[in-house]
Amino acid sequence: MRSLQMKQGVEKAPHRSLFKALGLTDEELSRPIIGVVNAQNEVVPGHLHLDQIAQAVKAGIRMAGGTPLEFPAIAVCDGIAMNHAGMKYSLASRELIADSIEIMATAHPFDALVFIPNCDKVVPGMLMAAARLNLPSIFISGGPMLPGIHQGKKVSLTDMFEGVGSVGAGKMTEEGLQELEECACPGCGSCSGMFTANSMNCLTEVLGMGLPGNGTIPAVNANRIRLAKRAGMQIMALLEKNIRPLDIMTKEAFENAIAVDMALGCSTNTALHLPAIAHEAGVKIGFEDFNRISKKTPHLCKLAPAGNHFIDDLDMAGGIPAVVLELSKLNLINTNSLTVTTKQWNDNLAGAKVKDRKIIRPVEDPYSPDGGLAVLWGSLAPEGAVVKKGAVAPEMMVHTGPARVFESEEEAVEAIMGLKIKPGDVIVIRYEGPKGGPGMREMLTPTAAVSGMGLGESVALITDGRFSGATRGASIGHISPEAAEGGPISLVQDGDLISIDIPNNKLDILVEVDELEKRKKRWRKPEPKITKGYLARYARLVTSASTGAIFNDKFTT
């Protein structure tokens, strides 16, 4: 056992005395020590109940003969951090989460780890740590929030942000918005649509790092507690068989995850997180892989914000195993991939079944023959950009319009709410990338305001930042290289024509090359927006969105 390093032998008597200060007995110390990484806090609705999950996990570990020791991880609520300086810290927290877990699990050599995340950057941060440490590991998320019910219709956080735009456009009263506010988020869990948190929890299941049900069983369902107990017991089986994350998170597993990503129409943030996790696992995944797999993967589910179905609907329709089963009919899944069940996906599909064809369409009748995400390239995005294609109105799949350029999210929101954006415009928000932001803020406020004002079928938004998983419409993010690095987006001027061709994966600025060269000669690298603290260090180390915004391995200054 790895934990013998801190508990066996005469020279470890001081260590044992410290464990006994925790109340541990000799019997408990004789068993494998399992670290339980719990991201619970009282700030994030998706994490409020994780202590219940942790108690169930620890019960499972004890039932299977292990001794659990719990330690915390931080978590940022992207919804609460949205549209102010706090959002700069969201993506940046991913690296801190991975680093802090590395510290805890190395300073205290556990035999295995159980990870309890739920929201946004916590899931990929923990997956990065699991790959880096390569100890037997399993994930159990807190599960999705149930949708709210407003006037007989299912609603979510997206409706709240779009409601703000509707009030600004005079389409909703402030009293109506307050009524919606009371019911949009009815309780604990990760926000109820196929936003980033639920996307990553579902893809954790596909990667093989979570048990079936990890991504879709609602937070308030008792089966979530039972799943947590099973995860606690299962970590002991993984330890016994010495099955580790790098045995599971292979190139094939990542390609499985991307295929399901495309079938579900997940958040565009998956194109940031999967490459970053793969990097820690020694696997190369890039925009080209997303596009290649998207071209051959049918879009089977339209979940909020792209449609009217929610994660609880997906769970009742058969969950992730049902989606994997459907894709396997086209040989889009490597069913020989190992999972934390200690079995291959092929074995896990034995009881899988699609229970509702309205929620999970057959591969013969998809929403579209290709995936819900698309990567675009062109003169405006030489290294790529990402759009949730499945949530774009048909009218905006091909669009050319004049640029309306803004140097920050705040400037853009002021113009949108000030009714200064016209149908046909292409809103350009720049200097919001990983370095330029710094932190590559999610920008749900401007996209939701555009939709709430009824402009979602006539106005596009493009940025070197990123958009929330709750975003819908022609919202193109991750433009690389970013403006702060002198990418072409830094050269755009008001009135320049921007050409968007999503079916052909193109994003171009229709300006003569000579003119762009003149502008490039005049361009000067901006001064950093933040010069001290963690974000200043982050800006110096972080790489492009096209690489997953990982840290530069060479640690240049």
XYZ file of C-alpha atoms in Angstrom:
557
model
C 0.000 0.000 0.000
C 1.208 3.494 -0.874
C -0.054 4.744 2.486
C 2.557 2.599 4.252
C 4.926 5.522 3.577
C 3.098 7.460 6.297
C 2.002 4.776 8.767
C 4.293 1.707 8.955
C 7.426 1.110 11.003
C 9.028 2.452 14.167
C 10.016 5.704 12.463
C 6.364 6.359 11.603
C 5.232 6.296 15.240
C 4.960 10.126 15.243
C 2.820 9.930 12.112
C 0.532 7.342 13.717
C 0.160 9.543 16.779
C -1.094 12.334 14.540
C -3.586 9.999 12.874
C -4.753 8.940 16.321
C -5.280 12.606 17.111
C -7.925 12.422 14.377
C -9.612 9.604 16.267
C -8.383 6.790 14.012
C -7.869 3.337 15.530
C -5.115 0.849 14.768
C -7.694 -1.195 12.872
C -8.517 1.778 10.629
C -4.826 2.522 10.089
C -4.220 -1.071 9.022
C -6.598 -0.641 6.072
C -5.992 1.204 2.777
C -6.299 4.965 3.239
C -8.605 6.502 0.627
C -8.564 10.240 -0.018
C -12.011 11.754 -0.581
C -11.749 15.062 -2.441
C -14.895 17.043 -1.649
C -15.638 20.369 -3.361
C -18.553 21.195 -1.033
C -19.228 24.794 -0.100
C -22.189 27.008 0.793
C -21.721 29.353 -2.178
C -22.334 27.113 -5.197
C -25.833 25.562 -5.517
C -24.320 22.592 -7.323
C -22.051 21.947 -4.350
C -24.319 22.719 -1.408
C -25.234 19.051 -0.876
C -21.861 17.439 -1.565
C -21.385 16.646 2.140
C -24.254 14.168 1.743
C -22.487 12.642 -1.230
C -19.226 12.493 0.731
C -20.885 10.751 3.695
C -22.312 8.146 1.318
C -18.932 7.682 -0.371
C -17.222 7.196 2.986
C -19.859 4.689 4.023
C -19.164 2.726 0.837
C -15.408 2.824 1.432
C -15.820 1.510 4.977
C -18.212 -1.228 3.830
C -15.556 -2.407 1.379
C -12.728 -2.387 3.912
C -11.058 1.012 3.472
C -10.494 4.044 5.669
C -11.660 7.348 4.112
C -10.030 10.695 4.842
C -11.726 13.741 3.365
C -10.133 16.978 2.187
C -11.560 19.990 0.304
C -11.270 21.603 -3.110
C -12.408 25.086 -4.084
C -15.305 25.737 -6.459
C -16.503 28.853 -8.309
C -20.161 29.306 -9.299
C -20.004 30.626 -12.849
C -23.541 31.984 -12.654
C -22.765 34.091 -9.601
C -19.349 35.073 -11.008
C -20.890 36.093 -14.344
C -20.508 39.630 -15.785
C -18.101 41.035 -13.189
C -14.419 40.665 -12.322
C -15.076 37.375 -10.532
C -15.514 35.558 -13.839
C -11.841 36.128 -14.616
C -11.096 33.600 -11.884
C -13.361 30.785 -13.071
C -11.253 29.083 -15.746
C -8.129 30.025 -13.805
C -9.440 28.027 -10.827
C -9.113 24.822 -12.862
C -5.315 24.844 -12.571
C -5.433 25.686 -8.855
C -7.810 22.796 -8.222
C -5.509 20.354 -10.007
C -2.408 21.708 -8.254
C -3.933 21.707 -4.763
C -5.108 18.103 -5.117
C -1.638 17.122 -6.309
C -0.222 18.742 -3.169
C -2.648 17.046 -0.772
C -2.376 13.596 -2.354
C 1.408 13.717 -2.480
C 1.984 15.209 0.969
C -0.324 12.511 2.358
C 0.279 9.398 0.234
C -3.219 7.955 -0.091
C -3.715 4.570 -1.682
C -6.563 5.777 -3.911
C -8.830 8.778 -4.450
C -12.552 9.451 -4.786
C -13.354 12.791 -6.444
C -16.606 14.632 -5.661
C -17.073 17.582 -8.059
C -20.144 19.012 -9.721
C -19.743 22.357 -11.454
C -17.833 23.806 -14.384
C -14.065 24.005 -13.791
C -14.080 21.647 -10.803
C -14.771 18.547 -12.900
C -11.922 19.103 -15.398
C -9.599 20.346 -12.649
C -10.140 17.107 -10.739
C -9.785 14.983 -13.879
C -6.472 16.723 -14.594
C -5.321 15.903 -11.061
C -6.433 12.287 -11.422
C -4.433 11.895 -14.632
C -1.389 13.629 -13.156
C -1.325 11.567 -9.958
C -2.407 8.300 -11.647
C -3.651 6.709 -8.434
C -6.686 4.406 -8.548
C -9.513 6.935 -8.808
C -13.251 7.253 -9.292
C -15.603 10.229 -9.762
C -19.059 10.767 -8.297
C -20.658 14.118 -9.134
C -23.364 15.861 -7.155
C -25.813 15.526 -10.045
C -27.968 17.994 -11.974
C -30.504 20.437 -10.581
C -34.124 19.831 -11.536
C -35.545 22.422 -13.944
C -37.828 25.070 -12.524
C -41.478 25.316 -13.529
C -42.832 28.717 -14.587
C -46.333 29.090 -15.982
C -46.409 25.382 -16.745
C -43.098 25.412 -18.638
C -39.722 24.007 -17.620
C -37.152 26.795 -17.137
C -33.510 27.147 -16.126
C -30.827 29.737 -15.451
C -30.741 30.533 -19.181
C -34.259 31.918 -18.925
C -33.113 34.243 -16.156
C -30.261 35.738 -18.176
C -32.447 36.029 -21.270
C -35.143 37.616 -19.117
C -32.765 40.475 -18.360
C -32.527 41.160 -22.097
C -36.300 40.895 -22.431
C -36.758 43.529 -19.724
C -34.254 45.773 -21.492
C -36.210 45.417 -24.734
C -39.543 46.063 -23.024
C -40.747 42.498 -23.686
C -41.000 41.576 -19.994
C -41.753 43.576 -16.876
C -39.443 43.655 -13.885
C -42.262 42.038 -11.902
C -42.365 39.188 -14.414
C -38.600 38.751 -14.121
C -38.865 38.609 -10.339
C -41.570 35.946 -10.606
C -39.251 33.909 -12.841
C -36.377 34.499 -10.403
C -38.300 32.740 -7.643
C -38.595 29.440 -9.527
C -35.860 29.171 -12.211
C -33.378 27.388 -9.913
C -35.467 25.227 -7.554
C -32.726 23.618 -5.470
C -29.298 22.044 -5.242
C -27.456 20.545 -8.188
C -25.630 21.726 -11.285
C -27.847 23.980 -13.455
C -30.390 21.857 -15.272
C -29.505 22.230 -18.960
C -26.638 20.812 -20.996
C -24.394 23.546 -19.689
C -20.695 23.104 -18.875
C -21.095 21.336 -15.527
C -23.515 18.709 -16.803
C -21.541 18.389 -20.036
C -18.382 17.542 -18.118
C -20.152 15.197 -15.670
C -21.671 13.308 -18.611
C -18.321 13.153 -20.412
C -16.620 11.938 -17.208
C -18.976 8.974 -17.420
C -18.095 8.428 -21.081
C -14.364 8.700 -20.387
C -14.856 5.787 -18.016
C -14.042 7.678 -14.814
C -17.567 7.699 -13.374
C -20.113 4.923 -12.858
C -23.184 4.764 -15.141
C -25.572 7.478 -13.986
C -22.821 9.857 -12.871
C -23.831 12.532 -15.379
C -27.613 12.415 -15.282
C -29.153 11.162 -12.006
C -30.724 14.286 -10.419
C -29.079 15.720 -7.321
C -32.205 15.231 -5.209
C -32.824 11.622 -6.276
C -32.037 8.993 -3.632
C -30.342 6.989 -6.371
C -27.617 9.656 -6.337
C -26.820 8.689 -2.727
C -26.873 5.005 -3.616
C -24.528 5.711 -6.550
C -22.170 7.509 -4.167
C -22.096 4.469 -1.882
C -21.354 2.247 -4.858
C -18.544 4.613 -5.905
C -17.066 4.293 -2.412
C -17.167 0.514 -2.643
C -15.909 0.504 -6.217
C -12.732 2.429 -5.410
C -11.645 -0.561 -3.331
C -12.118 -2.850 -6.338
C -10.058 -0.466 -8.481
C -7.338 -0.467 -5.831
C -7.355 -4.260 -5.588
C -7.051 -4.621 -9.381
C -4.586 -1.695 -9.576
C -6.657 0.006 -12.306
C -5.507 3.578 -12.680
C -6.696 6.677 -14.590
C -4.112 6.272 -17.345
C -5.398 2.739 -17.957
C -8.826 4.280 -18.556
C -8.194 7.738 -20.076
C -6.671 6.587 -23.356
C -6.843 8.183 -26.789
C -9.828 5.934 -27.570
C -11.601 7.045 -24.387
C -11.186 10.706 -25.314
C -12.533 10.018 -28.790
C -15.517 8.283 -27.203
C -16.085 11.391 -25.092
C -15.914 13.692 -28.115
C -18.398 11.497 -30.009
C -20.929 11.695 -27.166
C -20.145 15.415 -26.846
C -21.252 15.830 -30.471
C -24.333 13.645 -30.067
C -25.485 15.634 -27.022
C -24.510 19.096 -28.279
C -22.563 19.853 -25.112
C -21.063 23.139 -23.980
C -18.316 24.661 -26.150
C -16.191 24.610 -22.994
C -15.625 20.900 -23.569
C -13.245 21.980 -26.346
C -11.161 23.675 -23.631
C -11.348 20.988 -20.988
C -10.959 17.689 -22.858
C -7.642 18.793 -24.454
C -6.370 19.985 -21.056
C -7.286 16.691 -19.373
C -5.787 14.744 -22.281
C -2.563 16.744 -21.955
C -2.222 15.576 -18.341
C -2.872 12.011 -19.511
C -0.174 12.228 -22.202
C -2.767 12.151 -24.985
C -2.917 14.768 -27.744
C -6.429 16.045 -28.488
C -7.047 19.189 -30.532
C -9.615 21.121 -32.534
C -8.926 18.871 -35.529
C -10.118 15.847 -33.529
C -13.323 17.635 -32.555
C -14.028 18.540 -36.160
C -13.132 15.093 -37.520
C -15.400 13.327 -35.052
C -18.174 15.912 -35.420
C -18.328 15.316 -39.175
C -19.297 11.656 -38.677
C -21.351 11.848 -35.462
C -25.104 12.515 -35.621
C -26.673 15.038 -33.264
C -29.179 12.973 -31.266
C -30.281 15.189 -28.352
C -31.495 18.796 -28.170
C -31.124 19.698 -24.530
C -31.510 23.181 -23.060
C -30.430 25.735 -24.153
C -30.634 24.217 -27.675
C -34.037 22.622 -27.031
C -36.787 22.087 -24.478
C -35.441 18.907 -22.855
C -33.374 18.894 -19.662
C -30.892 16.572 -17.977
C -33.598 14.868 -15.919
C -35.327 14.044 -19.224
C -32.096 12.516 -20.530
C -31.798 10.438 -17.360
C -35.325 9.059 -17.721
C -34.650 8.331 -21.399
C -31.793 5.988 -20.513
C -28.968 8.375 -19.699
C -25.459 8.278 -21.104
C -25.388 4.458 -21.610
C -28.385 4.795 -23.946
C -26.596 7.485 -25.992
C -23.431 5.364 -26.131
C -25.500 2.351 -27.202
C -27.083 4.350 -30.022
C -23.734 5.656 -31.276
C -22.224 2.177 -31.126
C -24.619 1.179 -33.940
C -22.465 3.327 -36.249
C -19.205 2.065 -34.690
C -18.577 5.545 -33.301
C -17.670 4.184 -29.854
C -14.654 2.084 -28.965
C -16.542 -0.343 -26.739
C -13.307 -2.040 -25.652
C -12.392 0.998 -23.553
C -11.928 0.228 -19.858
C -14.058 1.998 -17.227
C -14.171 2.311 -13.427
C -16.648 -0.564 -13.360
C -13.435 -2.581 -13.980
C -15.177 -3.685 -17.180
C -15.207 -2.387 -20.733
C -17.925 -0.191 -22.205
C -19.160 -3.227 -24.104
C -20.023 -4.891 -20.784
C -21.578 -1.723 -19.373
C -24.038 -1.597 -22.279
C -25.637 -4.918 -21.370
C -28.629 -3.273 -19.674
C -28.659 -0.048 -21.686
C -31.827 0.950 -23.508
C -33.272 4.066 -25.155
C -36.560 4.603 -23.307
C -37.766 7.763 -25.036
C -37.062 8.455 -28.703
C -38.230 12.051 -28.319
C -35.259 12.687 -26.046
C -32.642 10.433 -27.686
C -33.257 10.176 -31.401
C -32.181 7.104 -33.376
C -29.038 7.434 -35.482
C -31.260 6.964 -38.542
C -33.272 10.110 -37.674
C -30.945 12.626 -35.975
C -31.417 16.366 -35.645
C -28.483 16.646 -38.033
C -26.061 14.123 -39.534
C -23.106 15.820 -37.866
C -22.363 16.909 -34.321
C -23.718 19.666 -32.093
C -20.383 21.514 -31.957
C -18.312 22.874 -34.828
C -14.792 24.254 -35.097
C -14.291 27.118 -37.536
C -11.075 28.275 -39.179
C -10.225 31.154 -41.495
C -8.558 34.523 -41.738
C -10.171 35.622 -38.457
C -9.336 32.391 -36.602
C -6.190 30.781 -38.058
C -5.932 28.420 -35.058
C -9.675 27.846 -34.741
C -12.862 28.971 -33.009
C -15.774 27.008 -31.515
C -19.562 27.295 -31.812
C -22.446 25.250 -30.400
C -23.862 24.570 -33.856
C -26.846 22.691 -32.513
C -28.085 25.862 -30.751
C -27.732 28.190 -33.777
C -30.862 29.306 -35.650
C -30.947 28.060 -39.262
C -30.937 31.672 -40.479
C -27.563 32.278 -38.845
C -25.693 29.193 -40.029
C -24.352 31.307 -42.894
C -24.125 35.037 -42.233
C -22.141 38.066 -43.349
C -22.475 41.311 -41.442
C -20.665 44.441 -40.282
C -18.467 44.219 -37.205
C -19.390 46.106 -34.052
C -16.141 46.058 -32.093
C -15.882 46.194 -28.307
C -12.754 45.971 -26.182
C -14.486 44.219 -23.269
C -17.670 42.423 -22.253
C -18.844 45.483 -20.318
C -18.666 47.703 -23.406
C -20.653 45.193 -25.434
C -23.359 44.763 -22.787
C -23.763 48.541 -22.509
C -24.335 48.779 -26.265
C -26.728 45.816 -26.343
C -28.812 47.031 -23.422
C -28.689 50.547 -24.895
C -30.448 49.179 -28.024
C -27.484 50.144 -30.218
C -27.149 46.756 -31.952
C -29.005 46.299 -35.232
C -30.166 43.129 -37.009
C -27.332 41.770 -39.134
C -24.554 43.081 -36.886
C -21.637 40.903 -35.807
C -20.664 41.819 -32.245
C -16.901 41.435 -31.747
C -15.732 41.219 -28.107
C -11.957 41.043 -27.814
C -9.153 41.172 -25.229
C -11.140 38.616 -23.208
C -8.935 35.591 -24.000
C -6.870 33.526 -21.548
C -4.063 36.108 -21.461
C -5.979 39.231 -22.418
C -8.899 38.832 -20.019
C -7.049 37.502 -18.211
C -8.969 34.307 -17.489
C -11.140 33.988 -20.620
C -14.426 35.022 -19.076
C -17.667 33.283 -19.958
C -20.059 35.839 -21.419
C -23.610 34.630 -20.926
C -24.902 38.142 -20.253
C -24.382 39.547 -23.783
C -25.511 36.392 -25.574
C -28.604 36.039 -23.378
C -29.413 39.740 -23.779
C -29.270 39.380 -27.563
C -31.596 36.354 -27.425
C -33.911 38.001 -24.904
C -34.269 41.032 -27.179
C -35.319 38.845 -30.072
C -32.075 39.305 -32.032
C -30.855 35.706 -31.759
C -31.852 34.987 -35.359
C -30.184 38.060 -36.840
C -27.129 38.995 -34.740
C -23.891 37.033 -34.248
C -21.354 37.366 -31.427
C -17.696 36.424 -31.780
C -14.953 36.611 -29.170
C -11.518 35.440 -28.117
C -13.181 34.779 -24.769
C -15.779 32.088 -24.319
C -19.486 31.637 -23.934
C -21.410 29.814 -21.233
C -22.791 26.360 -21.835
C -26.151 28.079 -21.252
C -25.602 30.205 -24.365
C -27.595 29.741 -27.548
C -27.441 31.515 -30.890
C -24.633 32.305 -33.312
C -22.090 32.759 -30.531
C -18.559 31.880 -31.639
C -15.854 31.769 -28.985
C -12.272 30.626 -28.378
C -11.016 32.613 -31.406
C -7.316 31.823 -31.618
C -4.833 33.446 -31.578
C -6.419 35.880 -29.132
C -6.249 39.663 -29.443
C -3.675 40.055 -26.655
C -1.300 37.888 -28.704
C -1.854 39.951 -31.850
C -4.328 37.553 -33.457
C -6.401 38.820 -36.411
C -9.309 39.639 -34.083
C -7.141 42.471 -32.722
C -7.150 44.074 -36.193
C -10.927 44.191 -36.764
C -12.474 47.647 -37.116
C -16.089 48.799 -36.946
C -17.820 48.141 -40.237
C -15.474 45.392 -41.452
C -17.509 42.589 -42.970
C -17.304 39.313 -41.072
C -18.219 36.111 -42.909
C -19.555 33.155 -40.914
C -20.082 29.819 -42.669
C -20.720 27.172 -40.020
C -21.565 24.294 -42.418
C -18.189 24.784 -44.115
C -16.308 25.551 -40.879
C -15.223 29.024 -41.992
C -14.782 32.315 -40.135
C -13.239 35.160 -42.128
C -12.706 38.887 -42.070
C -13.412 40.294 -45.528
C -10.591 42.821 -45.578
C -7.706 42.900 -48.055
C -4.504 41.246 -46.853
C -2.494 44.413 -47.506
C -4.817 46.437 -45.296
C -4.555 43.865 -42.495
C -0.759 43.993 -42.762
C -0.840 47.784 -42.345
C -3.035 47.444 -39.284
C -0.753 44.777 -37.838
C 2.256 47.093 -38.095
C 0.360 49.728 -36.116
C -0.825 47.259 -33.449
C 0.848 47.407 -30.034
C 0.642 44.744 -27.342
C -1.592 46.089 -24.562
C -0.455 46.520 -20.989
C -1.641 43.731 -18.665
C -5.003 44.477 -17.061
C -3.914 42.826 -13.819
C -0.335 43.094 -12.578
C -0.309 41.286 -9.226
C -1.711 38.204 -7.565
C -2.737 34.875 -9.033
C -4.264 36.237 -12.240
C -1.043 38.056 -13.135
C 0.862 34.772 -12.792
C -1.891 32.954 -14.691
C -1.673 35.388 -17.610
C 2.086 34.820 -17.885
C 1.764 31.024 -17.928
C -1.466 30.279 -19.797
C -1.493 29.255 -23.464
C -4.047 29.659 -26.242
C -7.648 28.471 -26.135
C -6.768 26.229 -29.078
C -4.512 24.197 -26.748
C -7.095 23.995 -23.946
C -5.663 27.051 -22.148
C -3.160 24.826 -20.369
C -0.074 26.249 -18.699
C 3.108 26.555 -20.710
C 5.231 23.545 -19.763
C 8.369 25.653 -20.142
C 7.102 28.187 -17.579
C 8.331 31.184 -19.521
C 7.982 34.634 -17.988
